[in-house]
Coordinates of C-alpha atoms in Angstrom, one line a residue:
M1109 CA 32.5 0.4 -88.8
A1110 CA 30.8 0.7 -85.4
V1111 CA 31.9 3.5 -83.0
T1112 CA 33.9 2.4 -80.0
I1113 CA 34.4 3.8 -76.6
E1114 CA 37.8 5.0 -77.6
D1115 CA 36.4 6.8 -80.7
L1116 CA 33.9 8.6 -78.5
Y1117 CA 36.5 9.8 -75.9
R1118 CA 38.9 10.9 -78.7
N1119 CA 36.3 12.9 -80.6
Y1120 CA 34.9 14.3 -77.2
G1121 CA 38.5 15.5 -76.5
I1122 CA 38.7 17.2 -79.9
L1123 CA 35.5 19.0 -79.2
A1124 CA 36.4 19.9 -75.6
D1125 CA 39.8 21.3 -76.5
A1126 CA 38.6 23.4 -79.4
S1127 CA 38.1 27.1 -78.8
K1128 CA 34.5 28.3 -78.8
D1129 CA 35.2 30.1 -82.1
N1130 CA 36.6 27.1 -83.9
L1131 CA 34.2 24.4 -82.4
S1132 CA 31.9 24.4 -85.3
Q1133 CA 34.7 23.4 -87.7
H1134 CA 34.7 20.0 -86.0
K1135 CA 31.5 18.8 -87.5
D1136 CA 32.9 15.3 -88.3
A1137 CA 33.9 14.8 -84.6
Y1138 CA 30.3 15.6 -83.5
Q1139 CA 29.0 13.2 -86.1
V1140 CA 31.1 10.3 -84.6
I1141 CA 29.4 11.1 -81.2
L1142 CA 26.0 11.0 -82.9
D1143 CA 26.8 7.6 -84.4
G1144 CA 27.5 6.4 -80.9
V1145 CA 23.8 5.6 -80.5
K1146 CA 24.3 2.7 -82.8
G1147 CA 26.9 1.0 -80.5
G1148 CA 26.7 -1.1 -77.5
P1149 CA 25.3 -0.2 -74.1
K1150 CA 28.5 1.5 -73.0
E1151 CA 28.7 3.6 -76.1
K1152 CA 25.1 4.6 -75.9
R1153 CA 25.4 5.8 -72.2
L1154 CA 28.4 8.0 -73.3
A1155 CA 26.6 9.3 -76.3
A1156 CA 23.6 10.2 -74.2
Q1157 CA 25.9 12.4 -72.2
F1158 CA 28.1 13.8 -75.1
I1159 CA 25.4 14.7 -77.5
P1160 CA 23.6 17.4 -75.6
K1161 CA 26.9 18.9 -74.4
F1162 CA 27.8 20.2 -77.8
F1163 CA 24.3 20.3 -79.3
S1164 CA 24.1 24.1 -79.4
S1165 CA 27.3 24.4 -81.4
F1166 CA 26.0 22.5 -84.4
P1167 CA 22.6 24.0 -85.5
E1168 CA 22.9 22.3 -88.9
L1169 CA 22.9 18.9 -87.0
A1170 CA 20.2 19.8 -84.6
D1171 CA 17.5 17.5 -86.0
A1172 CA 20.0 14.6 -86.2
A1173 CA 21.1 15.2 -82.7
I1174 CA 17.6 15.3 -81.3
N1175 CA 16.6 12.2 -83.2
A1176 CA 19.7 10.4 -82.0
Q1177 CA 18.8 11.3 -78.3
L1178 CA 15.2 10.1 -78.9
D1179 CA 16.5 6.7 -80.1
L1180 CA 18.3 6.4 -76.7
C1181 CA 15.1 7.5 -74.9
E1182 CA 13.5 4.3 -76.5
D1183 CA 16.3 1.9 -76.0
E1184 CA 15.6 -1.5 -74.5
D1185 CA 17.9 -0.8 -71.5
V1186 CA 16.0 1.3 -68.9
S1187 CA 19.3 2.7 -67.6
I1188 CA 20.1 4.1 -71.0
R1189 CA 16.6 5.5 -71.3
R1190 CA 16.9 7.2 -67.9
Q1191 CA 20.2 8.7 -68.8
A1192 CA 19.0 10.1 -72.2
I1193 CA 15.7 11.5 -70.6
K1194 CA 17.8 13.2 -67.9
E1195 CA 19.7 15.0 -70.6
L1196 CA 16.7 16.0 -72.8
P1197 CA 16.3 19.4 -71.0
R1198 CA 19.6 20.5 -72.5
F1199 CA 17.9 20.4 -75.9
A1200 CA 15.1 22.8 -74.8
T1201 CA 16.4 26.0 -76.4
G1202 CA 14.6 28.4 -78.6
E1203 CA 12.0 26.8 -80.8
N1204 CA 13.0 23.3 -79.7
I1205 CA 11.3 23.8 -76.3
L1206 CA 7.8 22.8 -77.6
R1207 CA 9.2 19.6 -79.3
V1208 CA 11.1 18.6 -76.2
A1209 CA 8.0 19.2 -74.0
D1210 CA 5.9 17.1 -76.4
I1211 CA 8.5 14.3 -76.3
L1212 CA 8.7 14.2 -72.5
T1213 CA 4.9 14.3 -72.2
Q1214 CA 4.7 11.1 -74.4
L1215 CA 7.4 9.5 -72.3
L1216 CA 5.0 9.8 -69.3
Q1217 CA 3.4 6.7 -70.4
T1218 CA 6.4 4.5 -69.0
D1219 CA 5.5 1.9 -66.4
D1220 CA 9.0 2.0 -64.9
T1221 CA 8.8 4.0 -61.7
A1222 CA 12.4 5.4 -61.8
E1223 CA 12.0 6.3 -65.4
F1224 CA 8.6 8.0 -64.8
N1225 CA 10.1 10.0 -62.0
Q1226 CA 13.0 11.1 -64.3
V1227 CA 10.5 12.2 -66.9
N1228 CA 8.7 14.3 -64.2
A1229 CA 12.0 15.9 -63.1
S1230 CA 12.9 16.8 -66.7
L1231 CA 9.5 18.4 -67.4
I1232 CA 10.0 20.4 -64.3
S1233 CA 13.3 21.5 -65.5
I1234 CA 12.1 22.8 -68.8
F1235 CA 9.2 24.5 -67.1
K1236 CA 11.9 26.7 -65.5
I1237 CA 13.3 27.4 -68.9
D1238 CA 10.1 28.2 -70.7
A1239 CA 6.8 27.5 -68.8
K1240 CA 4.5 28.5 -71.7
G1241 CA 6.4 26.5 -74.2
T1242 CA 6.4 23.5 -71.9
L1243 CA 2.6 23.8 -71.4
G1244 CA 2.3 23.9 -75.2
G1245 CA 3.7 20.4 -75.4
L1246 CA 1.6 19.1 -72.6
F1247 CA -1.6 20.5 -73.9
S1248 CA -0.9 19.4 -77.4
Q1249 CA -0.7 15.6 -76.1
I1250 CA -3.7 16.1 -73.8
L1251 CA -5.8 17.2 -76.9
Q1252 CA -4.3 14.9 -79.5
G1253 CA -2.2 12.2 -77.8
E1254 CA -2.9 8.6 -76.8
D1255 CA -5.3 8.0 -73.8
I1256 CA -2.6 6.9 -71.3
V1257 CA -0.5 9.9 -72.3
R1258 CA -3.5 12.3 -71.9
E1259 CA -4.4 10.8 -68.5
R1260 CA -0.9 11.2 -67.1
A1261 CA -0.3 14.6 -68.5
I1262 CA -3.5 15.9 -66.8
K1263 CA -2.4 14.2 -63.6
F1264 CA 1.1 15.8 -64.0
L1265 CA -0.5 19.3 -64.3
S1266 CA -2.8 18.7 -61.4
A1267 CA 0.1 17.6 -59.1
K1268 CA 2.9 19.9 -60.2
L1269 CA 1.7 23.3 -61.4
K1270 CA 0.8 24.3 -57.8
T1271 CA 4.4 23.6 -56.7
L1272 CA 5.9 26.0 -59.2
P1273 CA 7.0 29.5 -58.0
E1274 CA 5.4 32.8 -59.0
D1275 CA 8.3 33.7 -61.3
V1276 CA 7.6 30.6 -63.4
M1277 CA 3.9 30.7 -63.2
T1278 CA 3.4 34.3 -64.3
K1279 CA 0.0 35.9 -65.1
E1280 CA 0.6 35.3 -68.7
V1281 CA 1.4 31.6 -68.1
E1282 CA -1.7 31.2 -65.9
D1283 CA -4.0 32.9 -68.4
Y1284 CA -2.6 30.4 -71.0
V1285 CA -3.3 27.4 -68.7
F1286 CA -6.9 28.7 -68.3
A1287 CA -7.5 29.1 -71.9
E1288 CA -6.1 25.7 -72.8
T1289 CA -8.0 24.0 -70.0
K1290 CA -11.2 25.3 -71.3
K1291 CA -10.5 23.7 -74.7
V1292 CA -9.8 20.3 -73.0
L1293 CA -13.0 20.6 -71.0
E1294 CA -15.0 20.3 -74.2
D1295 CA -14.5 16.6 -74.0
V1296 CA -13.5 15.0 -70.6
T1297 CA -14.2 12.1 -68.3
G1298 CA -15.4 12.6 -64.8
E1299 CA -12.0 12.0 -63.3
E1300 CA -10.4 14.4 -65.9
F1301 CA -13.0 17.1 -65.0
V1302 CA -12.2 16.9 -61.3
L1303 CA -8.4 17.1 -61.9
L1304 CA -8.6 20.0 -64.4
M1305 CA -10.9 21.9 -62.0
R1306 CA -8.1 21.4 -59.4
V1307 CA -5.6 22.8 -61.8
V1308 CA -7.5 26.0 -62.6
S1309 CA -8.9 26.5 -59.1
G1310 CA -5.3 26.8 -57.9
L1311 CA -4.3 29.5 -60.3
R1312 CA -3.4 32.7 -58.5
V1313 CA -4.9 34.8 -61.3
L1314 CA -8.4 33.2 -60.4
Q1315 CA -8.3 33.9 -56.7
T1316 CA -10.4 37.1 -57.1
V1317 CA -14.2 37.4 -57.0
N1318 CA -14.1 37.7 -60.8
G1319 CA -11.9 34.8 -61.1
R1320 CA -14.0 32.5 -59.0
Q1321 CA -17.0 33.7 -60.9
Q1322 CA -15.3 32.5 -64.1
L1323 CA -14.7 29.2 -62.5
V1324 CA -18.4 28.9 -61.6
E1325 CA -19.3 29.7 -65.3
L1326 CA -17.0 26.9 -66.3
V1327 CA -18.7 24.4 -64.1
V1328 CA -22.2 25.6 -65.1
E1329 CA -21.3 25.0 -68.7
Q1330 CA -20.2 21.4 -67.8
A1331 CA -23.3 20.8 -65.7
F1332 CA -25.8 21.4 -68.5
L1333 CA -28.1 23.4 -66.3
E1334 CA -30.0 24.6 -69.3
Q1335 CA -31.3 21.0 -70.0
A1336 CA -34.0 19.1 -68.0
L1337 CA -32.7 16.4 -65.7
N1338 CA -33.2 12.8 -66.8
P1339 CA -33.4 11.2 -63.3
A1340 CA -33.2 7.6 -64.7
D1341 CA -29.8 8.1 -66.4
P1342 CA -27.0 7.5 -63.8
D1343 CA -24.5 9.3 -65.9
T1344 CA -26.5 12.5 -66.0
V1345 CA -27.0 12.3 -62.3
D1346 CA -23.4 11.7 -61.8
R1347 CA -22.4 14.7 -63.9
L1348 CA -24.7 17.0 -61.8
L1349 CA -23.2 15.7 -58.6
Q1350 CA -19.7 16.0 -59.7
C1351 CA -20.2 19.5 -61.1
T1352 CA -22.0 20.7 -57.9
R1353 CA -19.2 19.3 -55.8
Q1354 CA -16.6 21.3 -57.9
A1355 CA -18.6 24.5 -57.6
L1356 CA -19.3 24.3 -53.8
P1357 CA -16.0 25.6 -52.6
L1358 CA -16.2 28.6 -55.1
F1359 CA -19.5 30.0 -53.7
S1360 CA -19.5 32.8 -51.3
K1361 CA -21.5 36.0 -50.5
N1362 CA -20.1 37.6 -53.6
V1363 CA -20.1 34.4 -56.0
H1364 CA -23.7 33.1 -55.8
S1365 CA -25.0 29.6 -56.2
T1366 CA -28.4 30.8 -57.5
R1367 CA -28.3 28.8 -60.8
F1368 CA -27.5 25.5 -59.0
V1369 CA -30.0 26.0 -56.3
T1370 CA -32.7 26.9 -58.9
Y1371 CA -31.9 23.9 -60.8
F1372 CA -32.1 21.6 -57.8
C1373 CA -35.4 23.2 -56.8
E1374 CA -36.9 23.0 -60.2
H1375 CA -35.5 19.8 -61.7
V1376 CA -34.0 17.6 -58.9
L1377 CA -36.4 17.9 -56.0
P1378 CA -39.5 17.0 -58.1
N1379 CA -37.7 13.9 -59.2
L1380 CA -36.0 13.0 -55.9
S1381 CA -37.4 9.6 -55.5
A1382 CA -36.7 8.7 -59.1
L1383 CA -33.0 9.5 -59.1
T1384 CA -30.7 6.7 -60.2
S1385 CA -27.6 6.5 -58.2
P1386 CA -24.3 6.2 -60.1
V1387 CA -23.0 4.1 -57.3
A1388 CA -25.0 1.3 -55.7
E1389 CA -23.9 2.1 -52.1
L1390 CA -24.7 5.7 -52.3
D1391 CA -27.9 7.2 -50.8
I1392 CA -28.6 9.4 -53.7
Q1393 CA -31.4 11.3 -52.1
L1394 CA -29.4 12.2 -49.1
E1395 CA -26.5 13.2 -51.2
V1396 CA -28.5 15.6 -53.3
L1397 CA -30.1 17.1 -50.2
K1398 CA -26.8 17.7 -48.5
L1399 CA -25.5 19.4 -51.7
L1400 CA -28.6 21.6 -51.8
A1401 CA -28.3 22.4 -48.1
E1402 CA -24.6 23.5 -48.5
M1403 CA -25.3 25.7 -51.4
S1404 CA -28.4 27.4 -50.1
P1405 CA -26.7 30.0 -47.9
F1406 CA -25.0 31.5 -51.0
C1407 CA -28.1 31.7 -53.1
G1408 CA -28.7 35.2 -54.5
D1409 CA -32.0 36.7 -55.9
M1410 CA -34.3 34.2 -57.6
E1411 CA -36.6 34.7 -60.4
K1412 CA -39.2 32.1 -59.1
L1413 CA -38.4 32.4 -55.4
E1414 CA -41.9 31.6 -54.2
A1415 CA -42.2 28.6 -56.4
N1416 CA -38.8 27.2 -55.3
V1417 CA -39.5 27.8 -51.6
N1418 CA -42.9 26.1 -52.1
M1419 CA -41.2 23.1 -53.7
L1420 CA -38.8 23.0 -50.6
F1421 CA -41.8 23.2 -48.3
T1422 CA -43.7 20.4 -50.2
K1423 CA -40.6 18.1 -50.0
L1424 CA -40.1 18.9 -46.3
L1425 CA -43.7 17.9 -45.6
E1426 CA -43.0 14.4 -47.3
F1427 CA -40.2 13.7 -44.8
M1428 CA -42.0 15.0 -41.8
P1429 CA -44.8 12.5 -40.9
L1430 CA -48.1 13.1 -39.3
P1431 CA -48.6 11.5 -35.8
P1432 CA -50.2 8.1 -35.8
E1433 CA -54.0 8.1 -35.5
E1434 CA -55.4 7.2 -32.0
V1435 CA -58.3 4.8 -31.5
E1436 CA -61.0 5.4 -28.8
N1437 CA -59.0 4.1 -25.9
G1438 CA -56.2 6.6 -26.7
E1439 CA -53.8 4.0 -28.0
N1440 CA -52.0 4.1 -31.4
S1441 CA -54.0 2.3 -34.2
A1442 CA -50.8 0.8 -35.5
N1443 CA -48.0 -0.9 -33.6
E1444 CA -45.2 1.1 -35.2
E1445 CA -44.7 4.8 -35.1
P1446 CA -43.8 6.7 -38.3
K1447 CA -40.1 6.8 -38.9
L1448 CA -38.3 10.1 -38.3
Q1449 CA -35.6 10.6 -40.9
F1450 CA -33.4 13.1 -39.1
S1451 CA -30.7 13.4 -41.9
Y1452 CA -33.1 14.2 -44.7
V1453 CA -35.1 16.6 -42.4
E1454 CA -32.0 18.4 -41.3
C1455 CA -31.0 19.2 -45.0
L1456 CA -34.5 20.2 -46.0
L1457 CA -35.1 22.4 -42.9
F1458 CA -31.8 24.1 -43.4
S1459 CA -32.5 24.8 -47.0
F1460 CA -36.0 26.0 -46.3
H1461 CA -34.6 28.2 -43.5
Q1462 CA -32.1 29.8 -45.8
L1463 CA -34.4 30.5 -48.7
G1464 CA -37.2 31.5 -46.2
K1465 CA -35.0 34.5 -45.1
K1466 CA -35.6 35.8 -48.6
L1467 CA -39.4 35.3 -48.3
P1468 CA -40.2 35.6 -44.6
D1469 CA -44.0 35.9 -45.1
F1470 CA -44.2 32.6 -46.9
L1471 CA -45.8 30.6 -44.1
L1472 CA -48.2 33.5 -43.3
D1473 CA -49.3 34.7 -46.7
K1474 CA -48.4 32.0 -49.3
V1475 CA -49.6 28.9 -47.6
D1476 CA -53.4 28.3 -47.1
A1477 CA -54.8 27.7 -43.6
E1478 CA -55.3 24.0 -44.0
R1479 CA -51.8 23.3 -45.3
L1480 CA -50.3 25.5 -42.5
K1481 CA -52.2 23.6 -39.9
D1482 CA -51.0 20.3 -41.3
F1483 CA -47.4 21.6 -41.3
K1484 CA -47.7 22.7 -37.6
I1485 CA -49.1 19.3 -36.6
R1486 CA -46.1 17.6 -38.4
L1487 CA -43.6 20.0 -36.9
Q1488 CA -44.9 19.6 -33.3
Y1489 CA -44.9 15.7 -33.7
F1490 CA -41.4 15.8 -35.1
A1491 CA -40.2 18.2 -32.3
R1492 CA -41.6 15.8 -29.6
G1493 CA -39.9 12.8 -31.3
L1494 CA -36.7 14.8 -31.5
Q1495 CA -36.6 15.5 -27.8
V1496 CA -37.2 11.8 -27.0
Y1497 CA -34.4 10.9 -29.3
I1498 CA -32.1 13.5 -27.7
R1499 CA -32.7 12.0 -24.2
Q1500 CA -31.9 8.5 -25.4
L1501 CA -28.8 9.8 -27.3
R1502 CA -27.4 11.5 -24.3
V1503 CA -27.7 8.3 -22.2
A1504 CA -26.0 6.4 -25.0
L1505 CA -23.2 8.9 -25.3
Q1506 CA -22.4 9.1 -21.6
G1507 CA -18.7 8.6 -21.2
K1508 CA -18.0 9.0 -24.9
T1509 CA -15.5 11.4 -26.3
G1510 CA -14.2 12.7 -29.7
D1511 CA -16.0 11.8 -32.8
A1512 CA -18.8 10.0 -30.9
L1513 CA -20.0 13.3 -29.6
K1514 CA -20.6 14.6 -33.2
T1515 CA -23.6 12.3 -33.4
E1516 CA -25.6 14.9 -31.4
E1517 CA -24.9 17.8 -33.7
V1518 CA -27.6 16.9 -36.2
T1519 CA -30.2 17.2 -33.4
T1520 CA -28.9 20.7 -32.6
T1521 CA -29.3 21.8 -36.1
I1522 CA -32.8 20.6 -36.3
N1523 CA -33.7 22.0 -32.9
L1524 CA -32.4 25.5 -33.7
T1525 CA -34.5 25.6 -36.9
L1526 CA -37.6 24.2 -35.3
I1527 CA -37.5 26.9 -32.7
D1528 CA -37.4 29.6 -35.4
L1529 CA -40.4 28.1 -37.2
F1530 CA -42.4 27.7 -33.9
H1531 CA -42.2 31.5 -33.5
N1532 CA -45.4 33.5 -34.2
P1533 CA -44.8 34.8 -36.8
P1534 CA -42.1 32.3 -37.9
S1535 CA -38.6 33.6 -37.7
F1536 CA -35.6 32.8 -39.9
K1537 CA -32.9 34.6 -37.8
S1538 CA -31.0 31.9 -36.1
T1539 CA -27.5 31.0 -37.4
V1540 CA -27.5 27.3 -37.9
T1541 CA -24.6 25.1 -38.9
L1542 CA -25.0 21.8 -40.7
S1543 CA -24.0 18.8 -38.6
W1544 CA -21.3 17.7 -41.0
K1545 CA -19.8 21.2 -41.4
P1546 CA -17.1 22.5 -39.0
V1547 CA -18.7 24.4 -36.1
Q1548 CA -17.4 28.0 -35.5
K1549 CA -16.1 28.7 -32.0
S1550 CA -18.8 31.3 -31.4
E1551 CA -21.4 28.7 -32.2
A1552 CA -19.7 25.9 -30.3
T1553 CA -19.7 27.9 -27.0
A1554 CA -23.1 29.2 -27.4
A1555 CA -25.7 28.0 -24.9
E1556 CA -27.7 24.9 -25.8
P1557 CA -31.1 25.7 -27.2
K1558 CA -33.9 25.2 -24.9
R1559 CA -36.8 23.0 -25.6
P1560 CA -39.8 24.8 -27.1
S1561 CA -42.3 25.7 -24.4
G1562 CA -45.9 24.7 -24.7
E1563 CA -46.7 28.3 -25.7
E1564 CA -44.1 28.2 -28.6
M1565 CA -45.5 24.8 -29.6
G1566 CA -49.0 26.1 -30.0
S1567 CA -52.3 24.7 -28.8
G1568 CA -51.5 21.3 -30.1
G1569 CA -48.1 21.2 -28.4
S1570 CA -49.1 19.9 -25.0
T1571 CA -46.5 17.4 -23.8
K1572 CA -48.6 16.0 -20.9
K1573 CA -49.0 12.7 -22.7
Q1574 CA -46.0 10.5 -21.9
I1575 CA -44.2 9.1 -24.9
S1576 CA -42.8 5.7 -24.2
P1577 CA -39.1 5.9 -23.5
Q1578 CA -38.6 2.6 -25.1
P1579 CA -36.8 3.1 -28.5
R1580 CA -38.7 2.6 -31.7
R1581 CA -37.5 0.2 -34.3
D1582 CA -35.9 3.1 -36.2
A1583 CA -34.2 4.4 -33.1
R1584 CA -32.6 1.1 -31.7
Q1585 CA -29.4 2.0 -33.5
I1586 CA -27.8 5.3 -32.6
Y1587 CA -28.0 7.7 -35.5
N1588 CA -24.8 8.3 -37.2
P1589 CA -24.9 11.7 -39.2
P1590 CA -22.7 12.3 -42.3
S1591 CA -19.0 12.9 -41.7
G1592 CA -17.3 15.9 -43.2
K1593 CA -16.5 14.1 -46.5
Y1594 CA -18.6 12.7 -49.3
S1595 CA -19.2 8.9 -49.4
A1596 CA -15.9 7.1 -49.4
T1597 CA -17.4 5.0 -52.2
I1598 CA -17.7 8.2 -54.4
G1599 CA -14.3 9.2 -53.6
N1600 CA -12.7 6.0 -54.9
F1601 CA -15.2 5.4 -57.8
N1602 CA -13.6 4.7 -61.1
Y1603 CA -15.6 6.6 -63.7
E1604 CA -13.6 5.1 -66.6
Q1605 CA -14.9 1.7 -65.7
R1606 CA -18.4 2.9 -66.1
G1607 CA -17.8 4.3 -69.6
G1608 CA -17.3 7.9 -68.5
F1609 CA -18.7 11.2 -67.3
R1610 CA -18.1 13.2 -70.4
G1611 CA -18.7 16.9 -70.8
G1612 CA -18.6 19.9 -73.0
R1613 CA -20.1 22.1 -75.4
G1614 CA -20.0 19.8 -78.5
R1615 CA -19.9 16.1 -78.3
G1616 CA -21.1 15.8 -74.7
F1617 CA -20.1 13.0 -72.4
G1618 CA -19.4 10.6 -75.3
T1619 CA -16.3 8.5 -75.9
R1620 CA -13.4 10.4 -77.3
G1621 CA -12.1 9.4 -80.7
N1622 CA -9.3 6.8 -81.1
R1623 CA -5.9 8.4 -81.0
S1624 CA -2.8 7.5 -83.1
R1625 CA -0.5 4.9 -81.7
G1626 CA 3.3 4.8 -81.7
R1627 CA 5.8 7.6 -81.6
I1628 CA 4.5 10.8 -83.1
Y1629 CA 7.3 13.2 -82.2

């Protein structure tokens, strides 16, 4: 015989009126309430509220009570499901915490917004009861659950852990998060890697120099820096880009970027033109050079410093053209002047300037006379072209305000570096800021660098010859340097659609195995 509303209220009254000592004697009354899950919608809503209220008084019926509540969590009526989910934290006592957390994690796969928000709220509630036990349920599903559950559990951790107070996220709990995250990182997609790095980077226990060094080690392991780079494989290139981006905020004067800078110099720069972009719209060469430039100030002692500085020097020469040859009448032999690639040169000059500080005699003792002469000719030609461009740019920017004025910052970066290199002997002392990085106040208010004099330019630096003020083909459009963020295309890129950026010690960036379907709690 089906349980009615009257049966539920009558047996609820029996249990509510019983003394605490005699409550366990009314097992039959509690069983009637459990049977309410087999009734109609009204009976189910009442059962969802009554079952957890007396749950702790009947330990022998604990499994039956939890299973009854779970049946309500899977009901066809979303309002019943939400009510049952709302009451689930009341079952999270003792050894049940792990099971309840596991159940709630699986329920994250719902597509109903209100129900999803209720699951989130219930998870936060049991976090405050037992954070480590709750994390056990979450990580269990991340490691073994269905793909949709894994994805949403990782997003939950990324969004919610940072909002929990210190009395919940204790050192023991944070150590547990770090240990479990390292297990998950053995097999991840690119999106998962970014989200998990966000989780561990926010842990208070890792905000020390030693903690940040541990995070760098974690990224190094994912980046496969011990392997040669395959420039033709977009997934390999993508993995390196993503890992480098995650490592960048961790670098400092105490946490060095040496391994990444070394890898870029030894494996990436020699293959720069052969790199296959993971995104069609991305200028992969510029992206790589920007990353190298941002890392270079934090590079420590290098084993092959001279070879790496030489590689930077070689690549810099490739992007700094020789002046066009002149025929007997003094005119250019070609109609077009060489293209000046300011963005690329800014990155390479900056990186060369930073590493050059560690080997200040490189241009004097490590470069032969013929090559040094060639470099000075390219440097002088680029400096003259830069000055012409600056004049044209200032005319174009007259009356402009705000972001438009940032366009001139790239020329300032190059100008400061050029002045250092024109010194005899070359100097590496200037403090230079990359055009897409925030400018410190002390730098922003500093006097504008003067144009190198003829003496600084050397014997070949005479500027008597007038350069046509007419813009070249490459200068007709005002140069727009990179903004402070990576390409918007990269930021919105869906890695799963590409088959994945997979990482780890074992299986690599391959597809994770198929997971079980259906309820496993």
